[in-house]
């Protein structure tokens, strides 16, 4: 304030102000109003994403990011007249924060990105795309999605601030805000929150009014209407995009599971094509995505994938548990994925090899599923060689009740399993002499007519899912869809000592009227999503059963009407004890962590919601920001003196440096003081601080009413007065640099040590530029 307002009023009295809009104070007040209104608009607009994201933590993270970025930009504008410096500083801050919160391990000092950090940014973006594709709405803000949000919202905040403040066109700041506001509308018009639109319009109106409080009211209203109407209409005018079916996450991202996505996709009214395929045999195939091996009591989950980079799907391993005595038939499937975003590949079980895939895909030795750590199936076209396993009822019967010693994982049940589940299993099949007959009895229990298929009943009655409480409710209500039938049969089988798991994939689909390359073709849609139980029999391996009423095809070996299939008998009182294995305690880890462990990557999975890290960063940022004025003040002084020495600056700039130095050292000079008044006050302040010798030291060897041209401070003051009326381009004497340096040094010499330290670390002249206080002497 001293350096700007004083000079404009006293040094150039005959010249019009440089800024037609008003003084520097007016400009700063405008910037403060605009920045505050822009922040409000951003926070309101961010709230609109609550319809597509779960929880509220993500909003506070993004709000803090916007506060920091707009705060940095405002601070830099107060310290520098450059229009490009504030957006640049905000951009650097954004990159530093993204690095610190998401990939600190690979960064220099934890927040300066390296080449490896940038590569890990790419990994996070890829993971975000997969996570978005996998999840149903509202989605969980996983680490990768949080990174994408921070990157996108941070970029929008920097761009909007640049338009509103650097370019001084607040109306155009509505464009990036419009992009943010339209995100839910672009996903689906059905979930848009109209209340947010109304508040966003008010916030945008406030932003425009903040720029010109008394002007352009009509334009303000018109532009607000354009923003709101555009947000509602533009998404509707865009071409419709057929949504890809998602099969959920892996269970390794917070709260995401393929079972939940399966139910959501089945309940969609619109049916969409997922894939087309042909087979050499001309027969349709169940296409399996993943097996859910772990039953935790609350849900079924996939096993933790052990990624081995050598497990390329071109050569897959042996079929677990399959004996050479069992009849098999080779077949080849040609699959083209059209609308499926899943990390798992739809394949017949068991598959021996897969050719034609793009990117990184690996097979798992336990489930023989094929999965990618960084891609989805969308757009893949590949050839799968598989086996059709054709066991006879006699072979299944011969398997008896034998269970491999290391199969505790597939028998594990919670200790607090509801009694109704095990009691029902025992009453239905507990007395059968073999696991095969037990399986037949369990399957027939669900298909005998008492149970009905319904995708809505579990949701309506509050028992959707796969947990043990859900299974108990399903057995009571006798209505559900495939996941309920599959989960119930698998858990009941475990209670009878039969290893089991749940498979998620697709029914064979429908035959197409036209052949492809001479082969019978089939199409699979979103309504063909399915889940079924797989039970293990020694010598045959994992075997599919079909308990779901009115869905799927019962295999010939499990069809009581097929020749050779025995009529199972449940002998009363012949109860087989249940397994004693307990639920594995090791928690599932993120799939990305497994990949990093195998490939040596160290991409961070640091959660941005870690409270202590946010607090630490906030404290560190506050400390760094507090020192920014000191750095800017020192740089400004050096630049002025350098220009003065080269004769490329003015006496006014030299005088500004003297006044700012005096302010930094605690010498009060009113804003209304003329250069002569200021020179006199500097002498008086020096006398108070150091007495008569100090007066001589700062050039006051003669009384103020005598010739004032002999001392440095009077020579500089005289030059300022002459320069105010001199023609443009007048030559500045080079000795003004020496006078300025001498005055600054003398003022510091007569000041106490605390004042000198404060002048360096917390220069008041800088802080008064940031927080101008009208009517107060500096």
XYZ file of C-alpha atoms in Angstrom:
778
model
C 0.000 0.000 0.000
C 2.783 2.453 0.889
C 4.768 1.762 -2.233
C 1.831 2.060 -4.589
C -0.800 4.417 -3.236
C 1.652 6.982 -1.843
C 3.535 7.258 -5.117
C 0.374 7.493 -7.221
C -1.032 10.335 -5.127
C 2.108 12.373 -4.417
C 4.666 11.701 -7.096
C 2.412 11.959 -10.147
C -0.262 14.480 -9.191
C -0.745 15.742 -12.734
C -1.083 12.356 -14.389
C -4.213 10.228 -14.642
C -4.197 6.958 -12.773
C -2.689 4.022 -14.661
C -5.638 1.788 -13.821
C -8.975 3.237 -14.964
C -10.840 0.828 -12.732
C -9.345 2.341 -9.644
C -6.373 2.071 -7.357
C -4.339 -1.010 -6.521
C -6.445 -1.423 -3.409
C -9.574 -1.544 -5.551
C -7.982 -4.142 -7.804
C -7.009 -6.282 -4.823
C -10.467 -6.056 -3.365
C -11.870 -7.162 -6.711
C -9.471 -10.127 -6.836
C -10.459 -11.121 -3.320
C -14.169 -10.948 -4.173
C -13.733 -12.888 -7.401
C -11.548 -15.555 -5.796
C -14.018 -16.026 -2.954
C -16.961 -16.259 -5.337
C -15.056 -18.678 -7.578
C -14.237 -20.891 -4.606
C -17.896 -20.917 -3.608
C -18.913 -21.831 -7.152
C -16.403 -24.681 -7.229
C -17.541 -26.092 -3.888
C -21.195 -25.963 -4.902
C -20.496 -27.536 -8.272
C -18.424 -30.310 -6.676
C -21.394 -31.200 -4.499
C -23.272 -32.183 -7.647
C -21.124 -35.311 -7.932
C -22.687 -36.792 -4.812
C -25.057 -38.677 -7.090
C -22.199 -40.643 -8.660
C -19.804 -40.997 -5.696
C -20.353 -42.607 -2.324
C -19.595 -40.899 0.980
C -18.477 -37.329 1.571
C -14.745 -37.584 2.281
C -13.936 -37.049 -1.396
C -15.721 -33.655 -1.276
C -13.603 -32.437 1.631
C -10.430 -33.588 -0.156
C -11.349 -31.709 -3.318
C -12.507 -28.660 -1.325
C -9.145 -28.481 0.444
C -7.379 -28.793 -2.908
C -9.394 -25.892 -4.353
C -8.739 -23.735 -1.278
C -4.982 -24.311 -1.525
C -4.788 -23.707 -5.288
C -6.901 -20.528 -5.271
C -5.095 -19.338 -2.140
C -1.680 -19.768 -3.762
C -2.843 -17.931 -6.876
C -4.276 -15.052 -4.803
C -1.101 -14.795 -2.727
C 1.154 -14.660 -5.776
C -1.016 -11.986 -7.390
C -0.657 -9.868 -4.259
C 3.113 -10.176 -4.451
C 3.608 -9.818 -8.193
C 2.018 -7.827 -10.997
C 2.694 -10.632 -13.503
C -0.489 -12.224 -14.817
C 1.158 -15.504 -15.773
C 2.946 -16.098 -12.468
C -0.182 -16.909 -10.410
C -1.543 -19.657 -12.735
C 1.975 -21.061 -13.027
C 2.391 -21.181 -9.245
C -1.011 -22.841 -8.835
C -0.096 -25.447 -11.453
C 3.192 -26.223 -9.720
C 1.321 -26.517 -6.412
C -1.179 -28.924 -7.980
C 1.585 -31.176 -9.298
C 3.362 -31.110 -5.930
C 0.192 -32.043 -4.047
C -0.647 -34.873 -6.443
C 2.869 -36.193 -6.044
C 2.853 -35.933 -2.262
C -0.496 -37.628 -1.751
C -0.304 -40.357 -4.372
C 3.299 -41.222 -5.320
C 5.582 -39.852 -2.573
C 7.873 -42.900 -2.557
C 9.204 -42.239 -6.048
C 9.398 -38.436 -5.670
C 12.351 -36.294 -4.659
C 11.751 -35.067 -1.105
C 8.318 -36.663 -1.319
C 6.660 -33.950 -3.424
C 8.940 -33.158 -6.392
C 7.976 -35.579 -9.186
C 10.566 -37.647 -11.005
C 10.293 -39.581 -14.247
C 9.171 -42.596 -12.257
C 6.494 -40.502 -10.549
C 5.072 -39.495 -13.919
C 4.968 -43.151 -14.975
C 3.072 -43.975 -11.808
C 0.643 -41.160 -12.572
C -0.096 -43.031 -15.793
C -0.652 -46.260 -13.868
C -3.102 -44.496 -11.547
C -5.010 -43.039 -14.491
C -5.253 -46.485 -16.048
C -6.422 -47.995 -12.777
C -8.982 -45.210 -12.436
C -10.430 -46.052 -15.826
C -10.719 -49.705 -14.875
C -12.241 -48.896 -11.500
C -14.818 -46.595 -13.063
C -15.713 -49.243 -15.603
C -16.020 -51.915 -12.927
C -18.160 -50.050 -10.434
C -21.851 -49.341 -10.343
C -23.282 -45.994 -9.253
C -22.723 -44.509 -6.807
C -19.069 -45.548 -6.983
C -16.466 -45.739 -4.251
C -13.746 -43.083 -4.486
C -10.817 -45.511 -4.601
C -7.237 -44.274 -4.566
C -7.071 -44.230 -8.356
C -10.418 -42.457 -8.708
C -9.362 -39.930 -6.044
C -6.242 -39.208 -8.095
C -8.329 -38.687 -11.216
C -10.690 -36.395 -9.318
C -7.866 -34.322 -7.846
C -6.179 -34.021 -11.242
C -9.374 -33.027 -13.040
C -10.814 -30.703 -10.410
C -7.414 -29.143 -9.736
C -6.947 -28.411 -13.435
C -10.445 -26.904 -13.635
C -9.761 -24.745 -10.564
C -6.485 -23.415 -12.017
C -8.091 -22.742 -15.404
C -11.125 -21.030 -13.904
C -8.918 -18.832 -11.714
C -6.755 -17.903 -14.696
C -9.820 -16.834 -16.655
C -11.451 -14.989 -13.769
C -8.391 -13.209 -12.384
C -5.392 -13.408 -14.720
C -7.393 -12.802 -17.909
C -10.023 -10.815 -15.906
C -12.908 -12.474 -17.782
C -14.999 -14.084 -15.025
C -17.790 -14.871 -17.460
C -15.545 -17.386 -19.236
C -14.747 -19.057 -15.915
C -18.196 -20.576 -16.246
C -16.902 -22.846 -19.024
C -14.706 -25.083 -16.815
C -17.406 -24.913 -14.140
C -19.912 -26.076 -16.752
C -17.712 -29.080 -17.530
C -17.665 -30.040 -13.867
C -21.382 -29.438 -13.462
C -22.246 -31.562 -16.485
C -20.390 -34.693 -15.310
C -23.423 -36.310 -13.598
C -25.638 -35.321 -16.526
C -23.223 -36.927 -18.960
C -23.318 -40.165 -16.968
C -27.104 -40.292 -16.878
C -29.810 -37.646 -16.868
C -31.812 -39.664 -14.354
C -29.542 -38.934 -11.396
C -28.902 -35.230 -11.865
C -29.591 -33.168 -8.734
C -31.682 -30.101 -9.718
C -30.997 -28.410 -6.380
C -27.282 -28.309 -7.180
C -28.051 -26.711 -10.536
C -30.019 -23.974 -8.829
C -27.256 -23.233 -6.324
C -24.639 -23.416 -9.077
C -26.545 -20.753 -11.005
C -26.576 -18.511 -7.933
C -22.871 -19.106 -7.357
C -22.066 -18.212 -10.960
C -24.237 -15.115 -10.674
C -22.272 -14.149 -7.566
C -19.030 -14.639 -9.459
C -20.076 -12.256 -12.209
C -21.379 -9.679 -9.743
C -18.108 -9.871 -7.800
C -16.276 -8.609 -10.861
C -18.587 -5.659 -11.519
C -20.811 -5.107 -8.490
C -22.766 -2.242 -10.071
C -22.567 -3.106 -13.738
C -23.765 -5.679 -16.283
C -26.675 -7.051 -14.271
C -28.531 -8.087 -17.423
C -25.478 -9.829 -18.878
C -24.940 -11.602 -15.577
C -28.420 -13.084 -15.559
C -28.200 -14.061 -19.236
C -24.891 -15.879 -18.837
C -26.134 -17.669 -15.739
C -29.111 -18.927 -17.716
C -26.811 -20.124 -20.497
C -24.683 -22.100 -18.042
C -27.638 -23.829 -16.388
C -29.531 -24.563 -19.592
C -26.338 -25.727 -21.262
C -25.627 -28.159 -18.431
C -29.079 -29.675 -18.785
C -29.430 -29.636 -22.570
C -25.946 -30.420 -23.905
C -25.740 -33.945 -22.431
C -29.162 -34.720 -23.848
C -28.062 -33.638 -27.341
C -24.957 -35.831 -27.299
C -25.243 -39.172 -29.145
C -26.373 -42.046 -26.973
C -23.618 -44.379 -25.875
C -24.474 -48.001 -25.300
C -23.235 -48.711 -21.806
C -20.813 -51.561 -21.376
C -21.694 -54.226 -18.857
C -19.416 -54.107 -15.852
C -18.701 -57.088 -13.688
C -17.532 -55.198 -10.666
C -14.162 -54.873 -9.124
C -11.937 -57.468 -7.650
C -12.732 -57.077 -4.018
C -9.273 -55.494 -3.736
C -10.599 -51.973 -4.102
C -12.564 -50.592 -1.204
C -16.071 -52.029 -1.090
C -16.173 -53.231 -4.706
C -17.231 -56.817 -5.534
C -18.404 -58.497 -8.757
C -21.477 -59.868 -6.979
C -22.884 -56.359 -6.420
C -22.307 -55.328 -10.034
C -23.940 -58.552 -11.217
C -27.205 -57.700 -9.485
C -27.189 -54.121 -10.743
C -26.609 -55.243 -14.329
C -29.338 -57.868 -14.190
C -31.827 -55.243 -12.996
C -31.169 -52.961 -15.957
C -34.215 -52.604 -18.181
C -32.168 -52.133 -21.339
C -30.468 -55.215 -22.758
C -27.069 -54.694 -24.373
C -24.870 -56.981 -26.407
C -21.802 -58.057 -24.458
C -19.982 -60.332 -26.894
C -20.333 -62.629 -29.896
C -18.599 -65.963 -30.281
C -18.394 -69.079 -32.418
C -17.098 -72.578 -31.628
C -15.604 -75.323 -33.765
C -17.979 -77.828 -32.179
C -21.028 -75.691 -32.891
C -22.145 -75.978 -29.259
C -22.821 -73.057 -26.937
C -20.622 -72.562 -23.900
C -20.902 -71.131 -20.400
C -18.313 -68.334 -20.334
C -16.694 -67.978 -16.956
C -15.066 -64.787 -15.688
C -13.876 -65.484 -12.150
C -14.377 -67.848 -9.260
C -15.204 -66.532 -5.795
C -13.228 -68.837 -3.534
C -13.454 -67.108 -0.142
C -16.602 -66.898 1.944
C -15.996 -64.385 4.739
C -19.478 -64.535 6.206
C -20.416 -61.126 4.864
C -19.851 -61.956 1.192
C -18.071 -64.134 -1.357
C -14.777 -62.765 -2.681
C -12.211 -63.790 -5.283
C -8.960 -65.205 -4.032
C -5.932 -62.947 -3.907
C -4.387 -63.335 -7.385
C -0.765 -64.430 -7.378
C 0.443 -62.628 -10.474
C 3.324 -64.371 -12.180
C 4.623 -62.611 -15.239
C 5.515 -65.982 -16.773
C 1.876 -67.094 -16.683
C 0.991 -65.873 -20.140
C -2.325 -67.271 -21.392
C -0.795 -68.703 -24.562
C 0.107 -71.771 -22.472
C -2.021 -72.397 -19.395
C -1.561 -75.056 -16.730
C -3.206 -78.398 -16.046
C -6.818 -78.635 -14.945
C -6.891 -78.962 -11.122
C -8.084 -82.401 -9.975
C -8.778 -83.830 -13.445
C -7.869 -87.467 -13.974
C -6.857 -88.864 -17.356
C -9.648 -91.453 -16.959
C -12.316 -88.781 -17.404
C -13.482 -88.229 -20.976
C -12.711 -84.813 -22.466
C -13.320 -83.187 -25.799
C -11.269 -80.361 -27.293
C -13.005 -77.288 -28.598
C -12.004 -73.859 -29.853
C -13.965 -70.655 -29.249
C -13.562 -67.412 -31.214
C -14.711 -64.554 -28.989
C -15.195 -60.854 -29.776
C -16.003 -58.575 -26.821
C -18.334 -55.727 -27.786
C -19.637 -54.260 -24.539
C -17.891 -55.622 -21.458
C -15.527 -53.708 -19.201
C -13.992 -56.286 -16.928
C -10.448 -57.144 -15.868
C -11.364 -60.836 -16.283
C -11.590 -62.550 -19.643
C -14.798 -64.485 -20.439
C -13.647 -68.022 -21.196
C -14.987 -71.588 -21.276
C -13.820 -73.687 -18.334
C -11.256 -75.139 -18.419
C -9.254 -73.189 -21.007
C -5.842 -74.476 -22.145
C -4.619 -71.462 -24.150
C -5.664 -68.021 -25.387
C -4.302 -66.275 -28.476
C -4.784 -62.779 -29.904
C -4.968 -60.666 -26.729
C -3.646 -57.114 -26.524
C -1.572 -55.989 -23.529
C -0.737 -57.806 -20.307
C -2.899 -60.806 -19.363
C -2.027 -63.549 -16.879
C -3.692 -66.806 -15.842
C -4.231 -67.960 -12.288
C -3.258 -71.591 -11.483
C -6.099 -72.123 -8.975
C -9.120 -70.864 -10.872
C -7.660 -70.891 -14.408
C -9.157 -67.447 -14.950
C -7.289 -64.902 -17.061
C -6.941 -61.375 -15.801
C -5.148 -58.141 -16.691
C -3.711 -55.711 -14.131
C -4.059 -52.709 -16.428
C -6.624 -53.402 -19.158
C -10.256 -54.337 -19.584
C -11.835 -56.784 -21.986
C -13.542 -54.047 -24.009
C -12.712 -54.480 -27.709
C -10.673 -57.671 -27.285
C -10.940 -60.378 -29.959
C -9.244 -63.695 -29.181
C -9.203 -67.441 -29.687
C -9.555 -69.826 -26.724
C -8.720 -73.538 -26.827
C -10.594 -75.409 -24.130
C -11.772 -78.808 -22.923
C -15.294 -80.084 -22.496
C -15.143 -82.363 -19.450
C -17.642 -85.201 -19.704
C -17.657 -87.168 -16.434
C -19.964 -90.107 -16.027
C -22.301 -90.393 -13.034
C -20.321 -93.456 -11.994
C -17.074 -91.507 -11.872
C -18.697 -88.790 -9.768
C -20.162 -91.440 -7.489
C -16.767 -93.110 -7.144
C -15.258 -89.865 -5.868
C -17.136 -90.612 -2.638
C -16.415 -88.079 0.113
C -12.697 -87.719 -0.554
C -11.358 -84.192 -0.104
C -7.721 -83.158 -0.721
C -5.819 -82.281 2.444
C -5.020 -78.730 1.336
C -8.618 -77.747 0.545
C -9.438 -76.062 3.846
C -9.941 -72.772 2.012
C -12.844 -74.281 0.054
C -14.485 -75.680 3.186
C -14.070 -72.640 5.430
C -17.209 -71.262 7.089
C -17.694 -68.630 9.794
C -18.057 -70.014 13.289
C -21.257 -67.990 13.754
C -22.966 -69.373 10.643
C -26.749 -69.165 11.179
C -28.075 -72.527 12.319
C -30.835 -72.486 9.719
C -28.272 -72.873 6.907
C -26.495 -75.953 8.218
C -29.735 -77.436 9.578
C -31.417 -77.070 6.186
C -28.434 -78.640 4.448
C -28.454 -81.579 6.852
C -32.191 -82.129 6.477
C -31.963 -81.985 2.685
C -28.814 -84.014 1.997
C -26.949 -84.844 5.201
C -27.748 -88.535 5.021
C -26.640 -89.143 1.406
C -23.724 -91.616 1.109
C -21.557 -89.613 -1.350
C -20.749 -86.008 -2.112
C -22.204 -86.496 -5.596
C -25.599 -87.488 -4.230
C -25.479 -84.665 -1.695
C -24.884 -82.239 -4.563
C -27.798 -83.679 -6.539
C -30.111 -83.377 -3.531
C -29.066 -79.765 -2.879
C -29.602 -78.808 -6.523
C -33.010 -80.488 -6.587
C -33.984 -78.749 -3.327
C -33.779 -75.361 -5.094
C -35.358 -76.544 -8.371
C -38.276 -78.565 -7.029
C -40.814 -75.732 -7.324
C -40.776 -74.107 -3.897
C -38.261 -71.433 -4.926
C -38.901 -68.664 -7.466
C -36.599 -66.476 -9.540
C -36.793 -62.728 -8.791
C -34.295 -59.940 -9.272
C -36.358 -57.428 -7.315
C -37.546 -59.355 -4.253
C -34.127 -59.392 -2.504
C -33.794 -55.626 -2.964
C -37.362 -54.933 -1.886
C -37.113 -57.115 1.228
C -33.566 -56.076 2.124
C -31.581 -59.281 1.663
C -29.632 -58.667 -1.538
C -26.024 -59.873 -1.492
C -24.239 -63.103 -0.569
C -23.583 -62.936 3.179
C -24.729 -65.608 5.631
C -27.574 -63.393 6.868
C -28.711 -62.951 3.262
C -28.604 -66.711 2.689
C -30.697 -67.320 5.808
C -33.280 -64.768 4.609
C -33.261 -66.309 1.118
C -33.974 -69.769 2.523
C -36.918 -68.292 4.394
C -38.347 -66.137 1.572
C -37.500 -68.659 -1.188
C -37.136 -65.926 -3.810
C -34.014 -64.476 -5.382
C -31.799 -64.510 -8.440
C -28.766 -66.520 -9.510
C -26.298 -65.237 -6.929
C -28.625 -66.218 -4.085
C -29.145 -69.734 -5.437
C -25.437 -70.203 -6.136
C -24.276 -68.761 -2.831
C -26.781 -70.751 -0.801
C -25.915 -74.057 -2.480
C -22.167 -73.441 -2.148
C -22.391 -72.618 1.578
C -24.704 -75.550 2.255
C -22.302 -77.827 0.370
C -19.429 -76.645 2.545
C -21.460 -77.369 5.647
C -21.761 -80.961 4.377
C -18.026 -81.301 3.762
C -18.012 -80.664 -0.007
C -15.415 -78.158 -1.305
C -17.253 -75.421 -3.168
C -16.973 -71.974 -4.687
C -19.119 -69.584 -6.746
C -18.377 -68.795 -10.394
C -19.463 -65.567 -12.076
C -19.796 -65.308 -15.837
C -22.323 -65.627 -18.650
C -24.910 -68.101 -19.814
C -24.296 -69.504 -23.318
C -26.486 -66.867 -24.957
C -28.614 -67.127 -28.095
C -27.779 -68.600 -31.471
C -27.524 -66.074 -34.297
C -29.350 -66.737 -37.576
C -26.203 -66.331 -39.682
C -22.984 -68.252 -39.383
C -19.611 -66.574 -39.070
C -16.763 -68.103 -41.104
C -18.915 -71.183 -41.530
C -19.327 -71.707 -37.795
C -22.469 -71.444 -35.695
C -22.476 -68.054 -33.975
C -23.866 -67.032 -30.598
C -24.519 -63.671 -28.986
C -24.376 -62.920 -25.266
C -26.199 -59.963 -23.705
C -26.226 -58.217 -20.353
C -29.231 -60.322 -19.343
C -27.053 -63.434 -19.639
C -24.954 -62.465 -16.626
C -25.020 -65.405 -14.260
C -23.553 -67.048 -11.190
C -23.408 -70.773 -10.435
C -21.810 -73.055 -7.834
C -18.811 -75.238 -8.596
C -18.226 -78.292 -6.401
C -15.017 -80.311 -6.279
C -14.862 -84.059 -6.850
C -11.618 -85.977 -6.654
C -10.555 -87.160 -10.115
C -12.948 -84.823 -11.948
C -12.050 -81.435 -10.478
C -14.332 -78.428 -10.270
C -17.776 -79.309 -11.549
C -20.637 -76.976 -12.459
C -24.138 -77.333 -11.009
C -27.241 -75.268 -11.805
C -29.591 -74.642 -8.860
C -31.156 -71.428 -10.225
C -34.791 -71.838 -11.178
C -35.661 -71.019 -14.823
C -32.093 -70.021 -15.650
C -29.273 -71.856 -17.342
C -28.890 -75.475 -18.356
C -28.516 -78.385 -15.958
C -25.496 -80.499 -17.002
C -26.299 -84.049 -18.094
C -24.371 -85.539 -15.168
C -26.563 -83.485 -12.758
C -29.905 -84.033 -14.515
C -31.952 -86.664 -12.726
C -33.685 -87.418 -16.022
C -30.403 -88.347 -17.753
C -29.453 -92.036 -18.109
C -27.141 -93.304 -15.395
C -27.779 -90.457 -12.972
C -28.785 -92.057 -9.687
C -31.831 -91.090 -7.729
C -30.227 -89.657 -4.620
C -31.446 -90.843 -1.245
C -31.134 -88.894 1.979
C -31.024 -91.512 4.729
C -32.467 -90.060 7.946
C -30.017 -90.031 10.842
C -26.927 -90.568 8.671
C -25.590 -87.105 9.379
C -22.095 -86.200 8.175
C -20.223 -83.755 10.465
C -19.446 -80.371 8.988
C -15.911 -79.085 8.398
C -13.857 -77.521 11.145
C -11.856 -75.135 8.994
C -12.269 -71.479 9.870
C -12.388 -68.420 7.667
C -8.879 -67.333 6.544
C -7.824 -64.302 8.523
C -5.480 -62.733 5.983
C -7.174 -59.738 4.402
C -7.259 -59.344 0.663
C -4.725 -56.976 -0.809
C -5.135 -54.711 -3.767
C -4.567 -56.382 -7.112
C -2.280 -53.515 -8.076
C -0.052 -54.274 -5.078
C 0.379 -57.858 -6.280
C 1.411 -56.673 -9.714
C 3.898 -54.213 -8.214
C 5.389 -56.941 -6.071
C 6.018 -59.122 -9.096
C 7.198 -56.453 -11.508
C 9.212 -54.356 -9.113
C 6.997 -51.344 -9.468
C 6.554 -49.109 -6.495
C 3.490 -47.174 -7.561
C 2.045 -45.697 -4.457
C -1.274 -46.774 -3.085
C -1.146 -44.139 -0.398
C -4.681 -43.180 0.447
C -5.360 -39.468 0.088
C -7.747 -39.725 2.999
C -4.969 -40.362 5.514
C -5.760 -37.772 8.163
C -2.317 -37.230 9.608
C -0.769 -36.762 6.184
C -3.301 -34.095 5.271
C -2.615 -32.277 8.534
C 1.142 -32.535 8.058
C 0.922 -31.207 4.534
C -1.363 -28.390 5.614
C 1.106 -27.364 8.330
C 4.078 -27.587 5.964
C 2.218 -25.661 3.280
C 1.317 -22.962 5.772
C 4.973 -22.642 6.766
C 6.159 -22.465 3.173
C 3.489 -19.935 2.247
C 4.444 -17.805 5.240
C 8.001 -17.552 3.898
C 6.959 -16.720 0.360
C 6.658 -12.971 1.065
C 10.212 -12.949 2.448
C 11.570 -14.594 -0.692
C 9.585 -12.292 -2.951
C 10.694 -9.213 -0.981
C 14.377 -10.151 -1.201
C 14.097 -10.894 -4.907
C 12.287 -7.611 -5.506
C 14.999 -5.588 -3.714
C 17.801 -7.231 -5.702
C 16.003 -6.708 -8.990
C 15.386 -3.023 -8.307
C 18.987 -2.376 -7.362
C 20.248 -4.231 -10.420
C 18.058 -2.184 -12.732
C 19.085 1.049 -10.982
C 22.775 0.231 -11.441
C 22.191 -0.306 -15.136
C 20.255 2.948 -15.500
C 17.158 1.039 -16.551
C 14.853 2.041 -13.704
C 13.447 5.206 -12.169
C 13.858 7.297 -9.069
C 10.282 6.355 -8.201
C 11.323 2.688 -7.989
C 14.272 3.619 -5.806
C 11.978 5.642 -3.541
C 9.563 2.701 -3.374
C 12.400 0.494 -2.123
C 13.287 2.998 0.585
C 9.664 3.276 1.767
C 9.211 -0.493 1.820
C 12.440 -0.938 3.773
C 11.268 1.629 6.297
C 7.936 -0.176 6.625
C 9.714 -3.519 7.094
C 11.780 -1.980 9.924
C 8.694 -0.654 11.702
C 8.926 3.032 10.770
C 5.410 4.414 10.336
C 4.716 6.583 7.303
C 1.134 7.701 6.543
C -0.319 6.962 3.144
C -1.008 10.677 2.661
C 2.627 11.705 3.214
C 4.394 13.533 0.385
C 8.022 12.651 -0.447
C 9.201 15.638 1.657
C 6.993 14.538 4.562
C 8.277 10.966 4.242
C 11.923 12.121 4.256
C 11.295 14.149 7.416
C 9.577 11.215 9.125
C 12.476 8.952 8.255
C 14.846 11.341 9.981
C 12.601 11.564 13.048
C 12.278 7.803 13.249
C 16.029 7.507 12.974
C 16.515 10.017 15.791
C 14.191 8.070 18.054
C 16.002 4.884 17.286
C 19.593 6.026 17.362
C 19.884 9.677 18.373
C 21.954 12.356 16.725
C 24.585 10.026 15.231
C 21.900 8.065 13.470
C 20.602 11.324 11.993
C 23.962 11.940 10.386
C 24.196 8.329 9.280
C 21.077 8.524 7.158
C 22.154 11.716 5.448
C 20.559 14.283 7.744
C 23.698 16.391 8.139
C 21.726 19.584 7.445
C 18.448 20.765 8.891
C 15.381 19.941 6.787
C 14.866 23.586 5.805
C 18.370 23.923 4.388
C 19.592 22.749 1.018
C 18.413 19.126 0.816
C 20.585 17.954 -2.027
C 23.679 16.895 -0.088
C 22.556 13.704 1.705
C 21.528 10.407 0.033
C 17.955 10.543 1.270
C 17.479 14.155 0.151
C 19.169 13.565 -3.204
C 16.804 10.659 -3.841
C 13.765 12.628 -2.699
C 14.730 15.517 -4.968
C 15.168 13.110 -7.918
C 11.710 11.700 -7.330
C 10.118 15.158 -7.378
C 11.952 16.163 -10.554
C 11.142 12.884 -12.270
C 7.442 13.364 -11.610
C 7.401 16.286 -14.026
C 10.157 15.168 -16.385
C 9.387 14.046 -19.944
C 8.965 10.347 -20.591
C 12.215 8.453 -21.116
C 14.373 10.834 -19.087
C 17.772 9.419 -18.134
C 18.133 8.260 -14.550
C 21.428 8.945 -12.825
C 23.302 5.726 -12.049
C 24.374 7.057 -8.629
C 20.749 6.637 -7.462
C 21.600 2.954 -6.994
C 24.400 3.858 -4.618
C 22.168 6.334 -2.741
C 19.416 3.692 -2.401
C 21.861 1.054 -1.184
C 23.326 3.490 1.335
C 19.925 4.521 2.676
C 18.749 0.917 3.034
C 21.947 -0.058 4.837
C 21.759 2.962 7.158
C 18.104 2.322 8.028
C 18.945 -1.257 8.945
C 21.949 -0.122 10.992
C 19.876 2.090 13.276
C 17.222 -0.613 13.819
C 17.267 -3.211 16.580
C 18.113 -6.856 15.869
C 14.496 -8.111 16.316
C 13.268 -5.525 13.828
C 15.936 -6.530 11.323
C 15.038 -10.233 11.688
C 11.355 -9.466 11.283
C 12.112 -7.351 8.225
C 13.794 -10.343 6.589
C 11.447 -13.195 7.596
C 8.109 -11.388 7.888
C 8.409 -8.187 5.860
C 5.374 -6.050 6.754
C 5.469 -4.321 3.383
C 4.642 -7.627 1.700
C 1.910 -8.591 4.137
C 0.227 -5.221 3.787
C 0.111 -5.845 0.061
C -1.648 -9.154 0.708
C -3.976 -7.858 3.437
C -4.451 -4.121 2.835
C -6.071 -2.292 5.751
C -7.636 0.975 4.733
C -7.149 3.910 7.033
C -4.218 2.397 8.854
C -0.725 3.812 8.888
C 2.031 1.471 7.828
